[in-house]
Short mmCIF file of C-alpha atoms (C1' of nucleotides) in Angstrom, two decimals:
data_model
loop_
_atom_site.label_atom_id
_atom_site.label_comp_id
_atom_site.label_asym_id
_atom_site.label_seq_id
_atom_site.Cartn_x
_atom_site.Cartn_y
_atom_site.Cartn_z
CA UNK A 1 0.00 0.00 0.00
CA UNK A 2 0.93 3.66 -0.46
CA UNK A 3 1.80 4.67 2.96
CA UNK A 4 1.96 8.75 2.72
CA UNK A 5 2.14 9.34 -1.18
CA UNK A 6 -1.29 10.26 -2.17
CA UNK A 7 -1.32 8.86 -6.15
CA UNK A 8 -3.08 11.90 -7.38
CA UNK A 9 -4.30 15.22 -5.70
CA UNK A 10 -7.73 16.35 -5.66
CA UNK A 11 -9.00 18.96 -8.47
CA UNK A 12 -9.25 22.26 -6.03
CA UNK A 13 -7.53 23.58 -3.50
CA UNK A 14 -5.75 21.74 -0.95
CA UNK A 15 -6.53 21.11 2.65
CA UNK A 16 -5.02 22.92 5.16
CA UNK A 17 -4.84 20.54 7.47
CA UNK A 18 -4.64 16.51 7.53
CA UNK A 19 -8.26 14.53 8.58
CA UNK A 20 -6.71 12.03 9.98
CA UNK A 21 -5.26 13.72 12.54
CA UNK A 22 -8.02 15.91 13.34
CA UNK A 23 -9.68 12.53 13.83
CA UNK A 24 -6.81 11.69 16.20
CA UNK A 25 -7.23 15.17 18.67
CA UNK A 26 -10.78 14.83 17.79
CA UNK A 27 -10.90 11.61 19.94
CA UNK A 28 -8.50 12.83 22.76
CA UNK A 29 -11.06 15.26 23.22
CA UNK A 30 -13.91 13.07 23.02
CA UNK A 31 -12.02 10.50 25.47
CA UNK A 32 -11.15 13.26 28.68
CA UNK A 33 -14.55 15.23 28.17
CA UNK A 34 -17.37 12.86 26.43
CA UNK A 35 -19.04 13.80 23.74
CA UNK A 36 -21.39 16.04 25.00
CA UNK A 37 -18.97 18.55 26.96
CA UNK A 38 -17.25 18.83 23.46
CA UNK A 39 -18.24 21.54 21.09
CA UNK A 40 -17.70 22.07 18.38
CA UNK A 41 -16.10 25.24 18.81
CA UNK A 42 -13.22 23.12 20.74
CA UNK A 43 -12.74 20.38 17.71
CA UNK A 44 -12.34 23.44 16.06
CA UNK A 45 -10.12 25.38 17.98
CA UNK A 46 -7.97 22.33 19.15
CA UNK A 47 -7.43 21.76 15.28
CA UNK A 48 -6.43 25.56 14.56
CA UNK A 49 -9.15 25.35 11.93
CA UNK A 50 -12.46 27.17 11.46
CA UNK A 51 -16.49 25.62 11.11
CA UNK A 52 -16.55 25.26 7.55
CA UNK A 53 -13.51 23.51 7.13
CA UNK A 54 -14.96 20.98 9.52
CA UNK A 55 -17.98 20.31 8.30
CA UNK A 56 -16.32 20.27 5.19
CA UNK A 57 -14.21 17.39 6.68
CA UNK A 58 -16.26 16.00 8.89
CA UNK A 59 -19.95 16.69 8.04
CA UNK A 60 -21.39 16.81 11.87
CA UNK A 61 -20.18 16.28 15.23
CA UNK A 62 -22.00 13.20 15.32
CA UNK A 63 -19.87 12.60 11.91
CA UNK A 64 -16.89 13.04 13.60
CA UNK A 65 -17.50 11.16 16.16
CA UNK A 66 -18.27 8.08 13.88
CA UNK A 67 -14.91 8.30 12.62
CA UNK A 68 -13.75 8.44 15.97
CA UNK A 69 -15.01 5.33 16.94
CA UNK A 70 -13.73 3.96 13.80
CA UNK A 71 -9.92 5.13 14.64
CA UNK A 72 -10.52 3.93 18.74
CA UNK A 73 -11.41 0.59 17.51
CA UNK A 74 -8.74 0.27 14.97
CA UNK A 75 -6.35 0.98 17.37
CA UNK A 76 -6.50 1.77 21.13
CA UNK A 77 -9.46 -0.97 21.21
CA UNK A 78 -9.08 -3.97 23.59
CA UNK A 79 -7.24 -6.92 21.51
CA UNK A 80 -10.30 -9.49 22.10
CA UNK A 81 -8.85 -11.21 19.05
CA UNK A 82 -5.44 -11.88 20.57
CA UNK A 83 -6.67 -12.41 24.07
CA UNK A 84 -9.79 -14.91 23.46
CA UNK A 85 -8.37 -17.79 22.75
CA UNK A 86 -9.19 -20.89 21.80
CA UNK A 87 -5.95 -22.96 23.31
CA UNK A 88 -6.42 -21.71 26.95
CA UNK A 89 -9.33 -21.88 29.68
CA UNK A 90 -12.44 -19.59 28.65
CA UNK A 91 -12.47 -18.05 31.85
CA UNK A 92 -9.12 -17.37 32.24
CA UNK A 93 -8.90 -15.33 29.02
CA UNK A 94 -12.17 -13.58 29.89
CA UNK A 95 -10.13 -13.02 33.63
CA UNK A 96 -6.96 -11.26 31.29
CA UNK A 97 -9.76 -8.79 29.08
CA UNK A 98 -10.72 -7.70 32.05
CA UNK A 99 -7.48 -7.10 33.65
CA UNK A 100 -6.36 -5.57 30.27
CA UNK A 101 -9.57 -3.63 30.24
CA UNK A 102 -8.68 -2.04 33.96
CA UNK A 103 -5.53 -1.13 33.09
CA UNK A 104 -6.35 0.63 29.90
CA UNK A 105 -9.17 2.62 31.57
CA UNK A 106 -6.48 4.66 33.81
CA UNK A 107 -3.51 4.29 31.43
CA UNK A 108 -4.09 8.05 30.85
CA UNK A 109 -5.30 10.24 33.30
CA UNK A 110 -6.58 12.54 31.27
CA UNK A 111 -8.32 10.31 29.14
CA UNK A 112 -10.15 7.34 31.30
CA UNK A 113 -12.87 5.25 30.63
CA UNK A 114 -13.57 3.36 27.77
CA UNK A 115 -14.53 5.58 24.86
CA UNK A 116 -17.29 3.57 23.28
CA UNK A 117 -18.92 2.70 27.13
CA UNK A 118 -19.12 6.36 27.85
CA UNK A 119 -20.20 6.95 24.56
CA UNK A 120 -23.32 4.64 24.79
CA UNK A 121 -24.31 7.07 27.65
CA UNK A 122 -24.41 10.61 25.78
CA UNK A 123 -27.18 12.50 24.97
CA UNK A 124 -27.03 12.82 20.94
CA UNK A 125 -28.94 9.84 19.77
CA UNK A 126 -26.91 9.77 16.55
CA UNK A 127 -23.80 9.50 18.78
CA UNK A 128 -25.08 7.39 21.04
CA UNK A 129 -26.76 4.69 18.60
CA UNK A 130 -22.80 5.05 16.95
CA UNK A 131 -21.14 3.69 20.18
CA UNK A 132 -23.91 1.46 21.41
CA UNK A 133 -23.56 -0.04 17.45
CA UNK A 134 -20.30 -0.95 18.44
CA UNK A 135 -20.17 -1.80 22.08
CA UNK A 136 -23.09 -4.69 20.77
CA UNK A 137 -20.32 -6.00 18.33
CA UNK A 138 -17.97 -6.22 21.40
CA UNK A 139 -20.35 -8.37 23.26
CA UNK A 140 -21.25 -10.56 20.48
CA UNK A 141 -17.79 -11.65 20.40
CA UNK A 142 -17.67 -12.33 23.92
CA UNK A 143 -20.58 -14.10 23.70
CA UNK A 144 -20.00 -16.33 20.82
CA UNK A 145 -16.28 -17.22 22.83
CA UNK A 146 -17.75 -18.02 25.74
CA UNK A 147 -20.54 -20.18 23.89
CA UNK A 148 -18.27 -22.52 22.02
CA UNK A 149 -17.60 -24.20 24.74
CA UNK A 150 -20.09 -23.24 27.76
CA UNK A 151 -23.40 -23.12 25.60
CA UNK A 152 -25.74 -23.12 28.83
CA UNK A 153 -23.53 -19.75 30.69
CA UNK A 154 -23.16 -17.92 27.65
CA UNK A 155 -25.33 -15.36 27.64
CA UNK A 156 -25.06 -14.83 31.60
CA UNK A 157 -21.28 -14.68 31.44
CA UNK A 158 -21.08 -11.99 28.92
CA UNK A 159 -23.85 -9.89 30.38
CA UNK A 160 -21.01 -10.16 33.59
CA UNK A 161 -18.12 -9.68 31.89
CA UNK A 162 -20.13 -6.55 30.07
CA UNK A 163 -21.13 -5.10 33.20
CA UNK A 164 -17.51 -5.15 34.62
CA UNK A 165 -16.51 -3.79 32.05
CA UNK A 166 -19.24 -0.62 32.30
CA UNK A 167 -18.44 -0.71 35.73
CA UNK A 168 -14.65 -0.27 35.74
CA UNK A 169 -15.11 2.21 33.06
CA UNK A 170 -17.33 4.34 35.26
CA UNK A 171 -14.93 3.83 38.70
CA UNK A 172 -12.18 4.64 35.87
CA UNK A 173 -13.91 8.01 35.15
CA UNK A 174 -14.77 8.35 38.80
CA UNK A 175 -10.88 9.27 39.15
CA UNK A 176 -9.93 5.53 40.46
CA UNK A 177 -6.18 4.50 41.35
CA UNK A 178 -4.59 1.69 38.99
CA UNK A 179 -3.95 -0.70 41.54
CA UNK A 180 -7.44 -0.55 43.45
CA UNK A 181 -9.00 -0.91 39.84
CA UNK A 182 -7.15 -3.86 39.02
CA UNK A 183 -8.11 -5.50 42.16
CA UNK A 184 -11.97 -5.31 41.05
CA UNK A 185 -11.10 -6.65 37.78
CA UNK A 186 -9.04 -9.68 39.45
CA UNK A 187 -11.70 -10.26 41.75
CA UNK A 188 -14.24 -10.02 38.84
CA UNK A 189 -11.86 -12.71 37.16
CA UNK A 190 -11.76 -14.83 39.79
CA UNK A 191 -16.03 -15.12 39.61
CA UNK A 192 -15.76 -16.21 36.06
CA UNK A 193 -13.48 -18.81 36.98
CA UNK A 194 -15.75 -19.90 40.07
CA UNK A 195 -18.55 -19.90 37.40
CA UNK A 196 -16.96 -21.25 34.28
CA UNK A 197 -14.92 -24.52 36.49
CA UNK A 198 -15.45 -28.11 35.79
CA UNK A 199 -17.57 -27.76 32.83
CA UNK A 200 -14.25 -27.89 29.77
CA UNK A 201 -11.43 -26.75 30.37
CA UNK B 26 -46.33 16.66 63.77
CA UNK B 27 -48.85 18.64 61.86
CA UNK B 28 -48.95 16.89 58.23
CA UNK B 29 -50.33 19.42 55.78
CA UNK B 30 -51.72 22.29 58.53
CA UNK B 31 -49.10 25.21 58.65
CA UNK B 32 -49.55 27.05 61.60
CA UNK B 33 -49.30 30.11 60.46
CA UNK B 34 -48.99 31.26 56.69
CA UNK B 35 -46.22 33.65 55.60
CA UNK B 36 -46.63 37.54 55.04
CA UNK B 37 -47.05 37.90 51.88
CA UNK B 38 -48.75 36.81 48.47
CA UNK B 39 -48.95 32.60 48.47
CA UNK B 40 -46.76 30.68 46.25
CA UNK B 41 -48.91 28.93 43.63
CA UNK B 42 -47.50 25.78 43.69
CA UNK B 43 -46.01 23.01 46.36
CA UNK B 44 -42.05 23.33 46.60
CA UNK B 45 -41.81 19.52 47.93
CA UNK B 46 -43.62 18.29 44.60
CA UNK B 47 -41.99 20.20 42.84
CA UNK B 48 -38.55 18.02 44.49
CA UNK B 49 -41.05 15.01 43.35
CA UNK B 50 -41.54 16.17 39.76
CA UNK B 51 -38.20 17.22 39.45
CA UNK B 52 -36.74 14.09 40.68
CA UNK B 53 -38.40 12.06 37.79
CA UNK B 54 -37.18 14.56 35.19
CA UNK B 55 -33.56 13.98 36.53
CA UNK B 56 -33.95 10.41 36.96
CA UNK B 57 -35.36 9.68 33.56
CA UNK B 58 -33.00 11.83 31.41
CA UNK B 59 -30.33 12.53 33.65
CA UNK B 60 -29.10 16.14 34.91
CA UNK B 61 -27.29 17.60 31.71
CA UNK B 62 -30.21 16.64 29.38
CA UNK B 63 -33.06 18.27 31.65
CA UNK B 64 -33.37 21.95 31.05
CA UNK B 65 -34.81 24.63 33.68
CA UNK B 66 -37.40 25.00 31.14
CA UNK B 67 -38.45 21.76 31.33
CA UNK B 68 -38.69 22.00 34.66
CA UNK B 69 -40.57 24.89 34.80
CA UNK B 70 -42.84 23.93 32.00
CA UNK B 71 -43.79 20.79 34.39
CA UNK B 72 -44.65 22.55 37.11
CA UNK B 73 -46.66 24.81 35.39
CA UNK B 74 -44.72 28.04 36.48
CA UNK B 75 -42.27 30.81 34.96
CA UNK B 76 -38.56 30.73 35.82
CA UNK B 77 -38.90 33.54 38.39
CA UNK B 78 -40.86 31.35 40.83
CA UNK B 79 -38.09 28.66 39.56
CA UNK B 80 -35.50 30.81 41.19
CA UNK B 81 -37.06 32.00 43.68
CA UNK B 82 -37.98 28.53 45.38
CA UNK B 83 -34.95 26.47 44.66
CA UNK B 84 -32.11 29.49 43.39
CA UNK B 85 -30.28 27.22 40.98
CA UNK B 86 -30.52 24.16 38.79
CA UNK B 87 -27.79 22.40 41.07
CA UNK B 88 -29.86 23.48 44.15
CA UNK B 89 -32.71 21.86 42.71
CA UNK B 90 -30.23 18.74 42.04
CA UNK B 91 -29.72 19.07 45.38
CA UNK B 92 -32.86 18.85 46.93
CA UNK B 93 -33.60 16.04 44.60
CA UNK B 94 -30.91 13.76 46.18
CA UNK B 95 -32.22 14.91 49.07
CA UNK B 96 -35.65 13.58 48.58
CA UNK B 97 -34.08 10.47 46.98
CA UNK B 98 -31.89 9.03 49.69
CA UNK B 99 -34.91 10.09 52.21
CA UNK B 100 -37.46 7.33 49.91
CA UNK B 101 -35.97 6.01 47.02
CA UNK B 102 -32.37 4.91 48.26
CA UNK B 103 -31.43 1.15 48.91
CA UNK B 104 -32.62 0.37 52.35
CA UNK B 105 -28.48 0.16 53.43
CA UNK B 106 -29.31 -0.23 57.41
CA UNK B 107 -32.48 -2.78 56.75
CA UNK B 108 -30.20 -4.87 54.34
CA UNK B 109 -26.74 -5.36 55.74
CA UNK B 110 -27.75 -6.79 58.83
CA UNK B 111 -24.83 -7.70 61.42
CA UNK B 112 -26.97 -10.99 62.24
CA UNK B 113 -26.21 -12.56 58.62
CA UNK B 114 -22.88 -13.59 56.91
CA UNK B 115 -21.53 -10.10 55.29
CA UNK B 116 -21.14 -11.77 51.76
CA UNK B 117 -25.29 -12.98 51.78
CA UNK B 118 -26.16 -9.40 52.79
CA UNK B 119 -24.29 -7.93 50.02
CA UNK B 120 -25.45 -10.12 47.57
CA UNK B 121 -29.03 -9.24 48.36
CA UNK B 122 -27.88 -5.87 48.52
CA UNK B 123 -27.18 -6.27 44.44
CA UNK B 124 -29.87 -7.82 43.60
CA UNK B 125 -32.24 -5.47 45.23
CA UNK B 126 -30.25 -2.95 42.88
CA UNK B 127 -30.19 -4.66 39.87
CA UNK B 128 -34.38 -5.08 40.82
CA UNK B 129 -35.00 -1.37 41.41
CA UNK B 130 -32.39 0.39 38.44
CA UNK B 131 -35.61 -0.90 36.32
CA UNK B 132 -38.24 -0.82 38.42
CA UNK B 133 -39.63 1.99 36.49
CA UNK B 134 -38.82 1.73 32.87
CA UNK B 135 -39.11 5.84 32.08
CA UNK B 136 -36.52 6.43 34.78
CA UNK B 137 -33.55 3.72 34.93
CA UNK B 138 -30.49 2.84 37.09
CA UNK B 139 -29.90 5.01 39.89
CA UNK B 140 -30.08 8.86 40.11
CA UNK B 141 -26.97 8.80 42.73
CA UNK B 142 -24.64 6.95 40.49
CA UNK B 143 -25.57 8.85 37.38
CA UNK B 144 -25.75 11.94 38.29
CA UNK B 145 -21.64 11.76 39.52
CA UNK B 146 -20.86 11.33 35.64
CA UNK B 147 -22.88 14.41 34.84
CA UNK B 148 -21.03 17.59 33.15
CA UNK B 149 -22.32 20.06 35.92
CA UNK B 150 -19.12 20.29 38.59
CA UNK B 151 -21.63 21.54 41.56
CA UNK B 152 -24.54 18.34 40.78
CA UNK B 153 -21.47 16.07 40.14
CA UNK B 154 -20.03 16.89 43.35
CA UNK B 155 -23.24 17.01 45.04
CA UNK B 156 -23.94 13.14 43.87
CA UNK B 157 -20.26 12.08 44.45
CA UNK B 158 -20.62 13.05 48.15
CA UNK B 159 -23.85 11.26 48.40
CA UNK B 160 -22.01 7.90 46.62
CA UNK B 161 -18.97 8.08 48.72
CA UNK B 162 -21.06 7.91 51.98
CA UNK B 163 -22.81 4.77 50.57
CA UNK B 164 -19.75 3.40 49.98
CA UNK B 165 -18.43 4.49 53.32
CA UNK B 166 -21.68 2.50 54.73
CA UNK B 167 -20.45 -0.60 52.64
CA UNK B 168 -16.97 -0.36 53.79
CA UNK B 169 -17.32 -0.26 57.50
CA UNK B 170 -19.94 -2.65 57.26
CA UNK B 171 -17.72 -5.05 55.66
CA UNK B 172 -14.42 -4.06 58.07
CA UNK B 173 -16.18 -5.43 61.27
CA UNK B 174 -15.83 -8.80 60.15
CA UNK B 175 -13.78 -8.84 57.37
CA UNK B 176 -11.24 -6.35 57.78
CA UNK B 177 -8.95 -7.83 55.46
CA UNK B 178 -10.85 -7.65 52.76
CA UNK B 179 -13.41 -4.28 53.30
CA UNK B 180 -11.51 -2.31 51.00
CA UNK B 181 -11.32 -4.44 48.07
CA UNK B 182 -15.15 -5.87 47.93
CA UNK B 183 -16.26 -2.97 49.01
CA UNK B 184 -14.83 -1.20 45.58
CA UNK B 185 -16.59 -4.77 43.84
CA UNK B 186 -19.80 -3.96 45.09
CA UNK B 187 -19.56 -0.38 44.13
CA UNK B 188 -18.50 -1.24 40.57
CA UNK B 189 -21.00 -3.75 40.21
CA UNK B 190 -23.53 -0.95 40.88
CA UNK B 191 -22.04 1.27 38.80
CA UNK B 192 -22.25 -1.70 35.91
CA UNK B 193 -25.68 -2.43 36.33
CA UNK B 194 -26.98 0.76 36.42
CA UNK B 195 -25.14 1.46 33.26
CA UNK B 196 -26.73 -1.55 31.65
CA UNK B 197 -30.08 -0.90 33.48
CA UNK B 198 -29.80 2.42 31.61
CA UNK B 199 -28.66 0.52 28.27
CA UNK B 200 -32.16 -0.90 28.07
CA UNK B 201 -31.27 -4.21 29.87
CA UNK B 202 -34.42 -6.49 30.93
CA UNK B 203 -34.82 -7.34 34.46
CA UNK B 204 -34.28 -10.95 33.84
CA UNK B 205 -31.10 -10.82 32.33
CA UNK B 206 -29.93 -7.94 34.87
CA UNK B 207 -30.61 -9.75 38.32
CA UNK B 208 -28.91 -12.95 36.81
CA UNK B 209 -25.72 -10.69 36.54
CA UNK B 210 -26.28 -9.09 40.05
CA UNK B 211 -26.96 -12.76 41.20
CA UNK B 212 -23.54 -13.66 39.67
CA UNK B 213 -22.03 -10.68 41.49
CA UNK B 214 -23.66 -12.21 44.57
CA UNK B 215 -21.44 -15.71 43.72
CA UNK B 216 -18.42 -13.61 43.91
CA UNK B 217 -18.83 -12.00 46.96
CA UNK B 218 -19.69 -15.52 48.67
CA UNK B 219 -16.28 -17.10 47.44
CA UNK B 220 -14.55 -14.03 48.28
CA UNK B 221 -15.38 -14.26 51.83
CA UNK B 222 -16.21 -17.82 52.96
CA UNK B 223 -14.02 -19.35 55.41
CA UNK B 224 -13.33 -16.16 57.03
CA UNK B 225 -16.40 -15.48 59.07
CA UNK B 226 -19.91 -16.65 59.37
"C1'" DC C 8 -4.27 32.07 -19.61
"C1'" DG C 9 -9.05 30.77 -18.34
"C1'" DC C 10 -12.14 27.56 -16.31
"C1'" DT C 11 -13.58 24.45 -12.87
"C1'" DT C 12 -13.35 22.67 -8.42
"C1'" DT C 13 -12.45 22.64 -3.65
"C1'" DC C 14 -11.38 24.76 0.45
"C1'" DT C 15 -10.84 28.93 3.57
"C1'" DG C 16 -11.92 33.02 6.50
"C1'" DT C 17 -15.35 36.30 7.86
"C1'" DA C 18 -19.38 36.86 9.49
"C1'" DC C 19 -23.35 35.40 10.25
"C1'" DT C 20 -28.04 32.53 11.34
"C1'" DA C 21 -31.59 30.70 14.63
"C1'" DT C 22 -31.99 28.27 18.80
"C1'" DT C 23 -31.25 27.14 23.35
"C1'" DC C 24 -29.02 27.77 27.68
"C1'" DA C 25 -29.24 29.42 32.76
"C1'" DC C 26 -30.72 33.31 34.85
"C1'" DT C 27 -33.02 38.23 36.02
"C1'" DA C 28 -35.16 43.22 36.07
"C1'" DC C 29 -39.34 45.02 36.93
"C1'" DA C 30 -43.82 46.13 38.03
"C1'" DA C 31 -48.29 44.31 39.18
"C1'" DA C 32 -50.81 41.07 42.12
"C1'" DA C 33 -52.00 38.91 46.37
"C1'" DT C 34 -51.64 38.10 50.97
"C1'" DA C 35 -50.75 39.36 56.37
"C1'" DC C 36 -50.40 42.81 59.77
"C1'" DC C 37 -51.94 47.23 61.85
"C1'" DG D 13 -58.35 50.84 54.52
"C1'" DG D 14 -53.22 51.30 54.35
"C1'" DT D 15 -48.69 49.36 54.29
"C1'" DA D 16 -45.17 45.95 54.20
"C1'" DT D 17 -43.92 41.63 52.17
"C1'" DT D 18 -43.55 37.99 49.01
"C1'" DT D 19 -44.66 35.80 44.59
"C1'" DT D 20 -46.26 36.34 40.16
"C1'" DG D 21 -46.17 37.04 34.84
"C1'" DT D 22 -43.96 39.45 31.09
"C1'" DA D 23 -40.18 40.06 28.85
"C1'" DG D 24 -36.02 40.24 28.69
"C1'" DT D 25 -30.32 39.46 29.52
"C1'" DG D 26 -25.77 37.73 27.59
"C1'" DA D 27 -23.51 33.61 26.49
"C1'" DA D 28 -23.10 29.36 24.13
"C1'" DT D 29 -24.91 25.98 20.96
"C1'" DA D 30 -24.69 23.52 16.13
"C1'" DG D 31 -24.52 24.74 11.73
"C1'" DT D 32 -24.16 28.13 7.15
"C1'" DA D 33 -23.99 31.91 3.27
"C1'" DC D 34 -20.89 33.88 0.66
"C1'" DA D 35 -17.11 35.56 -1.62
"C1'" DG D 36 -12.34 34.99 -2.39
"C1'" DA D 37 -8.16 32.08 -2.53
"C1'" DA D 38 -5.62 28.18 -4.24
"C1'" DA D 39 -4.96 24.40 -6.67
"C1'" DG D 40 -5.56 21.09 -11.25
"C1'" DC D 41 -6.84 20.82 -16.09
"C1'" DG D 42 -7.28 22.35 -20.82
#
DNA sequence: CGCTTTCTGTACTATTCACTACAAAATACC
DNA sequence: GGTATTTTGTAGTGAATAGTACAGAAAGCG
């Protein structure tokens, strides 16, 4: 692939100032404040830009934030491909994503939470529907793990590890220390073990 | 005590409308689309009055907030002192502590999870403050309640419960069904059981 | 060059926000 | 009745919101 050489330039004139990383402070933004404390006046501002370039760029702030979500899950999302694994126990992988997941959520002060989470709670519909889109996906993958090979638990198992997730997200964003969030997480891991235990290993 | 008699009626021209239902109606408003999304107009279009009489009986929106947690932990809280009896094992009081939770975050489908853990995400510092106080004495409750038998371990399933709250009133407000949301509260339950058998009956 | 296309900056729109100035109305006290 | 007191309705305040109209600038294409 073409990494930074664009093949052929568009017919008018050029942007001032690269998408992709207004995407990139976009979500920053979106991660410390939510999406509703964010105007648009700060996108704007933050990107040294003014309202019609954005919505030139960007179309809405609900438009921006759908491209957000695309860039978060591309690549500051949880690995559940890489940690749900087939080869080890179901509940100890689900025990590591949520260990992973508590240490993500405070990784940056400034920025804690889970992006997609907090954006299921946000008062734009358009938004919200967005994140809530995607948090779904999330949990269909847990689900379908967890089913393959405890059937009967599925669905109750990935409603828990969905709501520690929420949960840690919120204590996250409630200005939690690393060390006492990873303790809920480990003790959160240690129930799915309790639950998931002599049925496969 | 006198119940709706007032002994004797202020100087001058009578208020049109009752200040404590107002708290009521207010407290729905809040409860069902959480502080940033209700507007004083809103509030003052349910009541039926004009923003001076708004200001004039509760002075802000955040005092309004105010007296609205208030009202809540008065009749709407989780019955801490009737639940977490010192004559049961901690972890069974605890667990029925959850479920009652996961029960009432959507007991009323217009108004979801609970007003005391949403409102400390909201955008408004004074209201967020307001509800954060009101959450850390909860959890202050849980805590010490916990510590007198189970020292050890007060801190750390004392921040489980509180997550676990915090989870299922985010997935109350998510749209969860009260089937699926007790089984993950009942789960929760599990956890604190194995967490602190053995120790103490 | 001249034309088309795209973006940019200036300056707006209309709406909503929390909150208030002010004078008239409605009561209690004398 | 007269006066003091409090609440009322009308009609605003200034600030912030998301989003735009428009004309000019900057590029590619012929």
């Amino acid at each position: 692939m073409n990494s930074t050489e664009s093949v052929s330039r568009p017919r008018g004139r050029p942007r001032r100032f690269d998408a992709e990383q207004g995407v990139a402070t976009a979500q920053h933004l979106f991660h410390a404040r939510g999406y509703d404390a964010v105007s648009i006046a700060d996108v704007t501002e933050a990107l040294g830009i003014n309202p019609p370039s954005f919505y030139a760029a960007f179309g809405s702030k609900a438009g921006l934030y759908a491209r957000v979500l695309d860039r978060y899950s591309a690549t500051d999302a949880l690995p559940f491909a890489d940690l749900l694994r087939p080869d080890r126990p179901v509940a100890e992988c689900l025990a590591a994503l949520l260990e992973m997941a508590a240490r993500q959520y405070v990784a940056d002060p400034a920025a804690t939470g889970c992006l997609v989470v907090e954006g299921t709670r946000c008062n734009d519909l358009e938004a919200r529907e967005a994140a809530r889109s995607l948090q779904a996906g999330a949990e269909v993958v847990i689900r379908t793990y967890i089913a393959a090979r405890h059937p009967q638990e599925a669905q109750r198992v990935a409603d828990f590890v969905g709501t520690a997730m929420a949960g840690l997200s919120a204590k996250a964003r409630n200005g939690f220390e690393p060390d006492r969030l990873l303790a809920i997480a480990r003790m959160a891991g240690r129930a799915l073990m309790q639950e998931l235990s002599g049925k496969t290993a």
